[in-house]
Coordinates of N, CA, C and O in Angstrom, one line a residue:
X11 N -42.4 -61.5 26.3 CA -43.2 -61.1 25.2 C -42.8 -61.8 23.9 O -41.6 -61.9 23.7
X12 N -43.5 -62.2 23.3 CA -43.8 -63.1 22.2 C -43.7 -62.0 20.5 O -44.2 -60.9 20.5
X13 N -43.1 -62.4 19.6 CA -43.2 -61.7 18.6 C -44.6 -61.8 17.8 O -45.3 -62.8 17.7
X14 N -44.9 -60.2 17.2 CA -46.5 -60.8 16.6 C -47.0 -61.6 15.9 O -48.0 -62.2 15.9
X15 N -45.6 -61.7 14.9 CA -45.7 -63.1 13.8 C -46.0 -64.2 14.7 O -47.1 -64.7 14.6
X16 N -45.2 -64.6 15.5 CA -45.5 -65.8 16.1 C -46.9 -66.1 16.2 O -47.6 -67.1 15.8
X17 N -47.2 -64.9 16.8 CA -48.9 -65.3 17.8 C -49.7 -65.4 16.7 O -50.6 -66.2 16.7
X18 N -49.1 -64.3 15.2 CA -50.1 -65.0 14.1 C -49.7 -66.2 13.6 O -50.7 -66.9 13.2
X19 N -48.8 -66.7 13.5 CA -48.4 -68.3 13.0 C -49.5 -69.2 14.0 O -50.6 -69.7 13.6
X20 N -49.1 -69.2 15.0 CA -49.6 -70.4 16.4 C -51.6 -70.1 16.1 O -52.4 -71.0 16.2
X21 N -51.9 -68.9 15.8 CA -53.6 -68.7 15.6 C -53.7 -69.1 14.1 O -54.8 -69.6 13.8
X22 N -53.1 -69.0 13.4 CA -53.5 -69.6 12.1 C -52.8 -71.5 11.9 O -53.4 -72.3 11.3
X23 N -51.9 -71.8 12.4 CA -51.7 -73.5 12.5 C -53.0 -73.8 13.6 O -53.4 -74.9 13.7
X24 N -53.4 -72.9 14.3 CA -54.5 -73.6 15.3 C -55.7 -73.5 15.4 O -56.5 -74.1 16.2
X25 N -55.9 -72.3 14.1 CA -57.5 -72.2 14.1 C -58.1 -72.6 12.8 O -58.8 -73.6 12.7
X26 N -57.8 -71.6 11.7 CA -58.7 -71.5 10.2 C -57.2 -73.0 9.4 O -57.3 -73.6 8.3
X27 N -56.1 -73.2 10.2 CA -55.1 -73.8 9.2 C -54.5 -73.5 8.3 O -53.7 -74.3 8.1
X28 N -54.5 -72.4 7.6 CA -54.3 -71.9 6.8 C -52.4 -72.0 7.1 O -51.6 -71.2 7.5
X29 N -52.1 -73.3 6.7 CA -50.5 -73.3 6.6 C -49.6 -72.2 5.8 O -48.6 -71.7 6.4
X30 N -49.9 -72.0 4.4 CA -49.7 -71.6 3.6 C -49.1 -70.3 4.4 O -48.0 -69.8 4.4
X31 N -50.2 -69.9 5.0 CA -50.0 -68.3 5.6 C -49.6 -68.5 6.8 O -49.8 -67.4 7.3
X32 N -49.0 -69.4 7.8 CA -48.0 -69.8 8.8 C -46.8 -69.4 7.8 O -46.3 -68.3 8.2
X33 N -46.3 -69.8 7.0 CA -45.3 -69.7 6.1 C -45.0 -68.6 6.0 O -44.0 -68.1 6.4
X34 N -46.0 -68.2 5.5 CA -45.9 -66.1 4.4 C -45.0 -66.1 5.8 O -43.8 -66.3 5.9
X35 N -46.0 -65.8 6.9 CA -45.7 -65.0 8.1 C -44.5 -65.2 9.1 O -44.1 -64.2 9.7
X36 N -44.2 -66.0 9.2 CA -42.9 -66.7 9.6 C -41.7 -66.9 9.0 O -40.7 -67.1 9.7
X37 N -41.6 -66.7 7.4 CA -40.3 -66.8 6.5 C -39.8 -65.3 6.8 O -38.6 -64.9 6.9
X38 N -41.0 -64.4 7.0 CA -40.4 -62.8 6.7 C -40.1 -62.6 8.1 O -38.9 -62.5 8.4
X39 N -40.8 -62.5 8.7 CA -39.5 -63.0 10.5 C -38.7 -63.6 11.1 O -38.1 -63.4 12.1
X40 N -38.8 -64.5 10.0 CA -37.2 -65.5 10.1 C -35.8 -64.5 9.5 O -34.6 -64.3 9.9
X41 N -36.4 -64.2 8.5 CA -35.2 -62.8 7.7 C -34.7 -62.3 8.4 O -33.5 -62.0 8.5
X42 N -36.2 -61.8 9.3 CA -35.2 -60.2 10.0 C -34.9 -60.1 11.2 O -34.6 -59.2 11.9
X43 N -35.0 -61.7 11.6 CA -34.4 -62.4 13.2 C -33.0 -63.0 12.6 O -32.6 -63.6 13.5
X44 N -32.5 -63.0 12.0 CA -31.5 -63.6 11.6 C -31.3 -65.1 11.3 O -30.3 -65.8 11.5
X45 N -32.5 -65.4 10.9 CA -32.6 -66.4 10.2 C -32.2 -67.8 11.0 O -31.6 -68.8 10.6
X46 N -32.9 -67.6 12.5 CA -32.6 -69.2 13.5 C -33.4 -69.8 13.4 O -34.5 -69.5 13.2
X47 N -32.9 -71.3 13.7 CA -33.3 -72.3 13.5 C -35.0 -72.7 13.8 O -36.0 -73.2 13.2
X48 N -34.7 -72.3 15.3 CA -36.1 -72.2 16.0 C -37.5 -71.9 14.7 O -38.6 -72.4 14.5
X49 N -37.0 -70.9 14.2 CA -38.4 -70.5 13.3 C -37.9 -71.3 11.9 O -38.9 -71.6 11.2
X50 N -37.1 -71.6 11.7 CA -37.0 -72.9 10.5 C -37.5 -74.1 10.6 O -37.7 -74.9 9.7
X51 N -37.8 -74.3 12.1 CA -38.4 -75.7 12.2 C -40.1 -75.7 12.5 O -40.9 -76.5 12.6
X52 N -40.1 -73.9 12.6 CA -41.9 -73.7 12.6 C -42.0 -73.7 11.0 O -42.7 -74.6 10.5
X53 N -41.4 -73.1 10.4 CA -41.9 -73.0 9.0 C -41.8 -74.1 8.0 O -42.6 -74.1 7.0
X54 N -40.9 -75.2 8.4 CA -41.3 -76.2 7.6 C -42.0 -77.5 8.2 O -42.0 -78.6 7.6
X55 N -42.8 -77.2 9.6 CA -43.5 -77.8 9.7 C -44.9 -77.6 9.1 O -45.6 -78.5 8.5
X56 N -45.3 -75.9 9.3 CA -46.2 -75.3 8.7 C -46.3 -75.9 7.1 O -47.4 -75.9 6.5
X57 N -45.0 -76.3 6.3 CA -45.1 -76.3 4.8 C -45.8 -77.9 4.7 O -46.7 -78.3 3.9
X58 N -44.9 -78.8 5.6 CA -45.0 -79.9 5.6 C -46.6 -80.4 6.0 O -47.1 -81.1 5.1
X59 N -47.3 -80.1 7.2 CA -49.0 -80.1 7.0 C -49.3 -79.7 5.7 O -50.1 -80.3 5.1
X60 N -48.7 -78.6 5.1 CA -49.8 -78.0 4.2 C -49.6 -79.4 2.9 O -50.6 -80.1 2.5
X61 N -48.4 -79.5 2.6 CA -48.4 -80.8 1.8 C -49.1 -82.0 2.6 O -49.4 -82.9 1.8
X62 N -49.2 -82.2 3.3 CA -49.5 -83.5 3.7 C -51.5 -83.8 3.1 O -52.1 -84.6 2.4
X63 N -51.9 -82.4 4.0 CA -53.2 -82.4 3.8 C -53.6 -82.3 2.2 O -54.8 -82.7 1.9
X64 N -52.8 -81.9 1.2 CA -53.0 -81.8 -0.5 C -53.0 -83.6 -0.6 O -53.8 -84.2 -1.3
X65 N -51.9 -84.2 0.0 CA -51.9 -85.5 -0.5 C -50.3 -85.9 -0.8 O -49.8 -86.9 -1.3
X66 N -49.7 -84.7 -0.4 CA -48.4 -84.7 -0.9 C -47.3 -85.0 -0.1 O -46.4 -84.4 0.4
X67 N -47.7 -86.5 0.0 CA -46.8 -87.1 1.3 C -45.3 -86.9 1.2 O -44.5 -86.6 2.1
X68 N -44.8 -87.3 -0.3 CA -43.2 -87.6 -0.4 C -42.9 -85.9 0.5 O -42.3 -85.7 1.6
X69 N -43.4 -85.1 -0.3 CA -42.9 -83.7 0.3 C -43.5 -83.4 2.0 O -42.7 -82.8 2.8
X70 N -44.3 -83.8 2.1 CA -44.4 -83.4 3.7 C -43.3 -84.7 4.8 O -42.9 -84.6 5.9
X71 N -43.1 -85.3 4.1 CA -42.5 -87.0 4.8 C -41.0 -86.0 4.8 O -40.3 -86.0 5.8
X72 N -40.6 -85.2 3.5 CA -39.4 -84.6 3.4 C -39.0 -83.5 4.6 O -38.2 -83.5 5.5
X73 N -40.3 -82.5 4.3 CA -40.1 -81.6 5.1 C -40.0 -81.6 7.0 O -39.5 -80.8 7.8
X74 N -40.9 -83.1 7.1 CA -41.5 -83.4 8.9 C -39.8 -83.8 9.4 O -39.3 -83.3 10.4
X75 N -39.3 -84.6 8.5 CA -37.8 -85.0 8.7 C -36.6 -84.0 9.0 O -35.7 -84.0 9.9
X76 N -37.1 -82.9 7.9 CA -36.5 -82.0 8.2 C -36.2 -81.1 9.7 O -35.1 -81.0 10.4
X77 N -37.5 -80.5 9.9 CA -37.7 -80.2 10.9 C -37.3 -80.6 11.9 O -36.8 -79.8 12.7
X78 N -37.4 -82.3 12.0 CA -36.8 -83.0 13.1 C -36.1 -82.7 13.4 O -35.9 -82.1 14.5
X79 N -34.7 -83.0 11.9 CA -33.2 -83.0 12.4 C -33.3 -81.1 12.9 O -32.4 -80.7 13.7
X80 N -33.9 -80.5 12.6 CA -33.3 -79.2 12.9 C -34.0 -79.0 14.5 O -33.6 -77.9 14.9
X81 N -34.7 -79.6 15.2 CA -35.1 -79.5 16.5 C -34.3 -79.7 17.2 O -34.2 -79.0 18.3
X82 N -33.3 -80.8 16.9 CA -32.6 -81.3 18.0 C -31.1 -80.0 18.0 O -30.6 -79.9 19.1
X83 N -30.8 -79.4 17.3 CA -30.1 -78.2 17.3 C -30.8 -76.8 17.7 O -30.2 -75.7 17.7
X84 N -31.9 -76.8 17.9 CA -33.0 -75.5 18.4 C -33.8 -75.4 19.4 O -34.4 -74.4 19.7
X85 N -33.6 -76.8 20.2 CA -34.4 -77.0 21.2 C -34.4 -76.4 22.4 O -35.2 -76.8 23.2
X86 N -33.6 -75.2 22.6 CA -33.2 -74.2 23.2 C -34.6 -72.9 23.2 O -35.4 -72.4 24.0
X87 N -34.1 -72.8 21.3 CA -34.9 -71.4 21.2 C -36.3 -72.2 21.3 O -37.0 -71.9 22.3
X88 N -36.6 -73.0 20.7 CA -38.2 -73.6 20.6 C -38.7 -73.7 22.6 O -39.8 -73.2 22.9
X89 N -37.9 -74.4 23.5 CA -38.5 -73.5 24.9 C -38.6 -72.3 24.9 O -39.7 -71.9 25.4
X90 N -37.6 -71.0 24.4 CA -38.1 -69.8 24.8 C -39.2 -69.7 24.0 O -40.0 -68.8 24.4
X91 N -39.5 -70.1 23.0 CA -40.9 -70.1 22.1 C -42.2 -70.4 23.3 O -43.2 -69.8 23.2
X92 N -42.0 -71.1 24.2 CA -43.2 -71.6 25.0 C -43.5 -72.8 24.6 O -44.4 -73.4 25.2
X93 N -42.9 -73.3 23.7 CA -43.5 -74.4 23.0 C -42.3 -76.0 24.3 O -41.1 -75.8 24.6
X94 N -43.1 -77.3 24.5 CA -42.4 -78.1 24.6 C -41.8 -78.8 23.8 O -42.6 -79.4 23.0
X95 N -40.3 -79.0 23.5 CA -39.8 -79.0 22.7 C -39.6 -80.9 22.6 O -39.2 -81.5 21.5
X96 N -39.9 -81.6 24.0 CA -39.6 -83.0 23.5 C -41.3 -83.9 23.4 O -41.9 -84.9 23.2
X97 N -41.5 -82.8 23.6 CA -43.4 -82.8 22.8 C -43.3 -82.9 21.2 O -43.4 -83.6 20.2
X98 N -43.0 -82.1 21.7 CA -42.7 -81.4 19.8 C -42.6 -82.3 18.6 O -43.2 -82.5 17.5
X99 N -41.2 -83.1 19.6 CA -40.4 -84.1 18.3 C -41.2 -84.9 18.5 O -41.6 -85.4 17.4
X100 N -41.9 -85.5 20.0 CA -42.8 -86.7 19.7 C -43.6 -86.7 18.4 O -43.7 -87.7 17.7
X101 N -44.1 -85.4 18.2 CA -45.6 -84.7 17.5 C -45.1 -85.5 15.9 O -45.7 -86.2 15.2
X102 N -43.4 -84.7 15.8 CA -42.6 -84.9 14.3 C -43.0 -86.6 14.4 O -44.0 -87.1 13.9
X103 N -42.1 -87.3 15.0 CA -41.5 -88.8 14.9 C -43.5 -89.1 14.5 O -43.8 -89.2 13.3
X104 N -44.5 -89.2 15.3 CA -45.4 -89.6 15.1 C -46.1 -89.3 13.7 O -46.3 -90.2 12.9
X105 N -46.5 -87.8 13.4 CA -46.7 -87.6 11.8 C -46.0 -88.0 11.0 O -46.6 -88.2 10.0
X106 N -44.7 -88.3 10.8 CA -44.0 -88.8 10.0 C -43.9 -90.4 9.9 O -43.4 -91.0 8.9
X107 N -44.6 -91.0 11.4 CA -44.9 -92.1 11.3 C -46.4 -92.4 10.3 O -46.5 -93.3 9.5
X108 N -47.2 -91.7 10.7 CA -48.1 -91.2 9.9 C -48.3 -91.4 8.7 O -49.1 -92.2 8.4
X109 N -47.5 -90.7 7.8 CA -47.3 -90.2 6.6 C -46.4 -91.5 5.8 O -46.6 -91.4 4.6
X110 N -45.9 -92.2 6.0 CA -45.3 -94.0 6.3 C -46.0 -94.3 6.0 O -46.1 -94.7 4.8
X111 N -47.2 -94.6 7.1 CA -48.1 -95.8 6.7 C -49.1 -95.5 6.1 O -50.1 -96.1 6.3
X112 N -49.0 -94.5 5.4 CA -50.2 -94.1 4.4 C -51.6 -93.2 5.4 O -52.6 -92.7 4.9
X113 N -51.5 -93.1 6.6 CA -52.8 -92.5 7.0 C -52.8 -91.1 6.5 O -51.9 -90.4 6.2
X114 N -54.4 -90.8 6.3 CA -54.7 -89.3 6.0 C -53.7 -88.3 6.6 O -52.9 -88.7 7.5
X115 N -53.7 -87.0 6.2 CA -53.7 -85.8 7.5 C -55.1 -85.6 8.8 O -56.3 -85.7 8.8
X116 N -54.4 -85.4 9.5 CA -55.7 -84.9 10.5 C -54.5 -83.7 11.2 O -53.2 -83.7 11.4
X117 N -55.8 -82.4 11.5 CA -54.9 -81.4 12.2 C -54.6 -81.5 13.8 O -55.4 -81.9 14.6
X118 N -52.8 -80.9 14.2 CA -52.9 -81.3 14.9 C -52.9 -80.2 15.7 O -53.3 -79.2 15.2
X119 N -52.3 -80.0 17.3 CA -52.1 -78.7 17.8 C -50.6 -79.1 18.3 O -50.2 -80.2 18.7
X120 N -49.9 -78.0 18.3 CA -48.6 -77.6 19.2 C -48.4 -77.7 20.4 O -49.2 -77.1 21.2
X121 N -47.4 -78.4 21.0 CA -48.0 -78.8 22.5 C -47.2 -76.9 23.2 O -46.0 -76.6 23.6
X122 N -47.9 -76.4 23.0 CA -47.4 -74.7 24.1 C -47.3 -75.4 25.5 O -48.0 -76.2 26.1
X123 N -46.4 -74.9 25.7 CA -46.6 -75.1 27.5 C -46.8 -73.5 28.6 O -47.1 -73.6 29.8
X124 N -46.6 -72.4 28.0 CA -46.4 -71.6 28.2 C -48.2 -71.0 28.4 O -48.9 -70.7 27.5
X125 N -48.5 -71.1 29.7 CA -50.0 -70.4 29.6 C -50.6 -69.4 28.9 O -51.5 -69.3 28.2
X126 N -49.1 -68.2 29.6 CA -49.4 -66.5 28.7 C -49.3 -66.7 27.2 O -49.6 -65.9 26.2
X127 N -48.9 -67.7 27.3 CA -48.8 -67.7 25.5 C -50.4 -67.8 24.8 O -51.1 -67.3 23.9
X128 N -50.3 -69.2 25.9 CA -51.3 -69.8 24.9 C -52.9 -68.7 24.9 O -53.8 -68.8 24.1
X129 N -52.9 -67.8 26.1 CA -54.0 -67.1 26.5 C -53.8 -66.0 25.2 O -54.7 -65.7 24.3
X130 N -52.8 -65.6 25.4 CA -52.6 -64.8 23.9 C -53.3 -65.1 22.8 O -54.3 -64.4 22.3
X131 N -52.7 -66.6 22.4 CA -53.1 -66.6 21.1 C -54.7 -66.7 21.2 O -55.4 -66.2 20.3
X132 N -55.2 -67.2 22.4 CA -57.1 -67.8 22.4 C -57.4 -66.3 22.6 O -58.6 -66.1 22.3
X133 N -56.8 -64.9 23.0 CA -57.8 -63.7 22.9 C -57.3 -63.6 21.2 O -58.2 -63.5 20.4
X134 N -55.8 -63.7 20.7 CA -56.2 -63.5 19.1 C -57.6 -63.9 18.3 O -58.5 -63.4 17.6
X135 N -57.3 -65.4 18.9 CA -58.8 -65.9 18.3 C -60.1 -65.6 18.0 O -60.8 -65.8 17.0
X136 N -60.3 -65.0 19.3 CA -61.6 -64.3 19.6 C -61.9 -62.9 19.0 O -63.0 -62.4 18.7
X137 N -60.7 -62.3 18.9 CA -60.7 -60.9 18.2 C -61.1 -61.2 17.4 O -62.2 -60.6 17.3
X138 N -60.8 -62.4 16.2 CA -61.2 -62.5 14.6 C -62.3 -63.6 14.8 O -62.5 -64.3 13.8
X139 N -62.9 -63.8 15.9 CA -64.3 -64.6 15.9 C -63.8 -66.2 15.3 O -64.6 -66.9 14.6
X140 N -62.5 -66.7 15.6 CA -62.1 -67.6 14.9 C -61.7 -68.9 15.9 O -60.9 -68.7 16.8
X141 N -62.3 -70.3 15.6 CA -61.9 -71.4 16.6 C -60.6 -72.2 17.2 O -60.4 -73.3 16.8
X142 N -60.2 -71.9 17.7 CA -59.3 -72.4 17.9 C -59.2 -74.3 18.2 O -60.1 -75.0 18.7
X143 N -58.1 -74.7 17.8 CA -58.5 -76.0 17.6 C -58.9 -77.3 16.7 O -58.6 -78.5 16.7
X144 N -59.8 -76.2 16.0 CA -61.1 -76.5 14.8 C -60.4 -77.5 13.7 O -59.3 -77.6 13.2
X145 N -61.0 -77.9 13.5 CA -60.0 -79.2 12.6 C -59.8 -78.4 10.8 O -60.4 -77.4 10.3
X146 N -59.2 -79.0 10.4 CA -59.0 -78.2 8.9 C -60.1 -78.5 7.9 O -60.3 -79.7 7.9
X147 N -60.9 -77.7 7.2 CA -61.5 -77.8 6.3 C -61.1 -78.2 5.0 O -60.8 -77.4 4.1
X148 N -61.1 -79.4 5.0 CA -60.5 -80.2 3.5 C -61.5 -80.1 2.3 O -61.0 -80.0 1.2
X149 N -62.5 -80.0 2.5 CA -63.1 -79.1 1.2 C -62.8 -78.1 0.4 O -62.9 -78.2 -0.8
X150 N -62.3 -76.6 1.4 CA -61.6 -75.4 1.2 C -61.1 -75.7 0.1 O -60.2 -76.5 0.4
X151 N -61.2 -75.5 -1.0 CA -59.9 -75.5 -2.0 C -59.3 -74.3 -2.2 O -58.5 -74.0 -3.1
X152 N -59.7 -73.2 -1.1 CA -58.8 -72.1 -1.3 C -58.1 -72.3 -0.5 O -57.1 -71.7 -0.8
X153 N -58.1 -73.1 0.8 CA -57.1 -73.0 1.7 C -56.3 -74.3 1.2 O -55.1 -74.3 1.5
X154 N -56.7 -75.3 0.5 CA -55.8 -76.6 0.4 C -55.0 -76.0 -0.7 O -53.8 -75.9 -0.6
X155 N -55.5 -75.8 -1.6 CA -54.7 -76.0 -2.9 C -54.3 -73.8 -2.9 O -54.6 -73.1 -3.9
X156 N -53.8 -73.4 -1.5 CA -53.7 -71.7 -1.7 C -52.4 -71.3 -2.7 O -52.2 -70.1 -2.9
X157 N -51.5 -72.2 -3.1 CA -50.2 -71.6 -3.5 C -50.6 -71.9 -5.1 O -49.6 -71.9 -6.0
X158 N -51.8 -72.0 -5.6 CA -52.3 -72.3 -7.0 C -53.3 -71.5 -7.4 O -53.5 -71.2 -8.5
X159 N -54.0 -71.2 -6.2 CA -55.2 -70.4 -6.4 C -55.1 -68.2 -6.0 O -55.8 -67.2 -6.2
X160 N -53.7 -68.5 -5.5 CA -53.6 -67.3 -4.8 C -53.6 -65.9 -6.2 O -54.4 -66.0 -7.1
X161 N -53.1 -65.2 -6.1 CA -53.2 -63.8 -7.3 C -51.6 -63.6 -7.1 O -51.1 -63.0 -6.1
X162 N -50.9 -64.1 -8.0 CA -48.7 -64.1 -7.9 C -48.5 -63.0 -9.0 O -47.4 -62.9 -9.5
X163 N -49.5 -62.2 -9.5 CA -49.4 -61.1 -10.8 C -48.4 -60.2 -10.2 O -47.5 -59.9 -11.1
X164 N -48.2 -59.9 -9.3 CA -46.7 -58.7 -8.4 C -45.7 -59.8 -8.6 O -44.8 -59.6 -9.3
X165 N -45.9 -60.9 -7.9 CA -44.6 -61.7 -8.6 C -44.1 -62.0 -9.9 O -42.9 -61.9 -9.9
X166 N -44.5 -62.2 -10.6 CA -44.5 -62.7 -12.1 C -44.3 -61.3 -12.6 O -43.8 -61.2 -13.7
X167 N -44.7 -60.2 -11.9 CA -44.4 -58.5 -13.2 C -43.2 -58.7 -12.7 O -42.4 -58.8 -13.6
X168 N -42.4 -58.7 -11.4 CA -41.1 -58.2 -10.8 C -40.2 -59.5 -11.1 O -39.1 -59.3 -10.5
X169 N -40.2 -60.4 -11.7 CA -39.5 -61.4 -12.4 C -39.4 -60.8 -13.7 O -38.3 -60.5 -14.2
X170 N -40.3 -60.7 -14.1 CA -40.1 -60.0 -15.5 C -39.0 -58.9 -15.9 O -38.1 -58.9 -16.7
X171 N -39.6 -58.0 -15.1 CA -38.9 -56.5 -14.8 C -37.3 -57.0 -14.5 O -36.5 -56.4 -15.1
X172 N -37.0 -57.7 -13.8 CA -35.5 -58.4 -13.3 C -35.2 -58.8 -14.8 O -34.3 -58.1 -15.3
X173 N -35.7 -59.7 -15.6 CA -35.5 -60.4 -16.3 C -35.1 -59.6 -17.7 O -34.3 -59.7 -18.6
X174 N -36.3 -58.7 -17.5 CA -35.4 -57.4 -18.6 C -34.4 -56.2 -18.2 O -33.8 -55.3 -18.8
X175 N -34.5 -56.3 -16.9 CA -32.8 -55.4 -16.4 C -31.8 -56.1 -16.5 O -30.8 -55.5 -16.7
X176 N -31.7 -57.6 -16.5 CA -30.7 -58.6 -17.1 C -30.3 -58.5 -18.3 O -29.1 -58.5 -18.6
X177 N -31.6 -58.6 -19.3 CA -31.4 -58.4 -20.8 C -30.3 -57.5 -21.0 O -29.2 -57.7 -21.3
X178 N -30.9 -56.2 -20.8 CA -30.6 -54.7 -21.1 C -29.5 -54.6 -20.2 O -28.9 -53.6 -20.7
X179 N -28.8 -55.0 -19.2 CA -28.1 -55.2 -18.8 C -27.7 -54.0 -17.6 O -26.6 -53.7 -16.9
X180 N -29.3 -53.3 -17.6 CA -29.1 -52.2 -16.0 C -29.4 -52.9 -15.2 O -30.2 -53.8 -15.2
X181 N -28.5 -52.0 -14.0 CA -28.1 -52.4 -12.6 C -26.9 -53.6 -12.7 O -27.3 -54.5 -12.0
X182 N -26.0 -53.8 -13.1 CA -25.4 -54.5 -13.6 C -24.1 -53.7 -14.1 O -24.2 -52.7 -14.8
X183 N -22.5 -54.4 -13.6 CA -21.5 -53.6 -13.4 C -20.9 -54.0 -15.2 O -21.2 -55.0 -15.7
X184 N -20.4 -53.4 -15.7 CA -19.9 -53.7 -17.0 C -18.9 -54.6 -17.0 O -18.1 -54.8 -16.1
X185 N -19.0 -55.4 -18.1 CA -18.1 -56.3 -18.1 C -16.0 -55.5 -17.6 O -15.7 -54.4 -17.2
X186 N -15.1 -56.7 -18.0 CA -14.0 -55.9 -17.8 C -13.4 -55.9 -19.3 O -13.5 -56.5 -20.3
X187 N -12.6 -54.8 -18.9 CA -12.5 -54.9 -20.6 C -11.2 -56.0 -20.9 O -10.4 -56.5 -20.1
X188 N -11.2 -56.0 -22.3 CA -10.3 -57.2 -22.5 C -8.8 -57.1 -22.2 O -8.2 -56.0 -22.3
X189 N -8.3 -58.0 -21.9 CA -7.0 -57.7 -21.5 C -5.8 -58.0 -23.3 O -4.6 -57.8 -23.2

């Protein structure tokens, strides 16, 4: 059995694209799995498409690398993922060859080897009437440019609010006194 994040990560890198939201959904499962590698090398590939497809090669060229080196220490968990894992790196070495010689983004898919898996994710699909496969909508400028366009108002108040419990100095142990 497959975690549900997962099955949403693998239906959103495989259907609508929506990287940005591979990320959300994968960083906060990575936390509360104890933070292995296996899902560090889904999530910054997820970040790395998403830059790539903006135009943001230095940063996807950074992150595809990343990933790499962290494959070859994960390659373990990424089979129990279902996923083939010397697939995988082919997939890295190649986009990052990519992203070198200047070619566009084009989307790609995850090589699953795992049937139950992949059946999984194609009934998710279908639950949300959504294609699997489908190439990315580069027009979207909600899905390309989503970490600019999104509503961050709960972030930016709870920065704030930190920012004046800092000031004021609650939640915060008192200094020591002087010696």
């Amino acid at each position: 059995m497959y975690p549900k994040a997962y099955i949403e990560y693998l239906v959103h890198f495989h259907s609508d694209r929506d990287y940005f939201e591979c990320h959300e959904i994968l960083e906060e499962h990575w936390k509360q799995d104890g933070r292995n590698k296996g899902w560090l090398v889904l999530i910054q590939m997820a970040v790395a498409f998403y830059h790539y497809r903006r135009g943001n090669t230095s940063g996807a060229l950074r992150l595809i690398r990343r990933a790499r080196a962290l494959l070859d220490e994960a390659q373990e968990m990424i089979r129990r993922l279902g996923l083939d894992d010397e697939a995988l790196a082919r997939l890295l070495d190649e986009t990052a060859g990519r992203i070198t010689r200047g070619e566009p983004y084009e989307s790609v898919e995850l090589p699953i080897r795992d049937r139950s898996l992949y059946e999984q994710c194609q009934a998710a699909c279908a639950r949300r009437q959504l294609v699997w496969g489908q190439a990315s909508d580069l027009a979207n400028l909600d899905l390309v440019d989503k970490h600019r366009r999104r509503d961050r108002s709960d972030v930016i108040a709870a920065r704030e609010q930190k920012k004046r419990a800092k000031a004021e100095g609650v939640g915060f142990p008192p200094p020591p006194p002087p010696a």
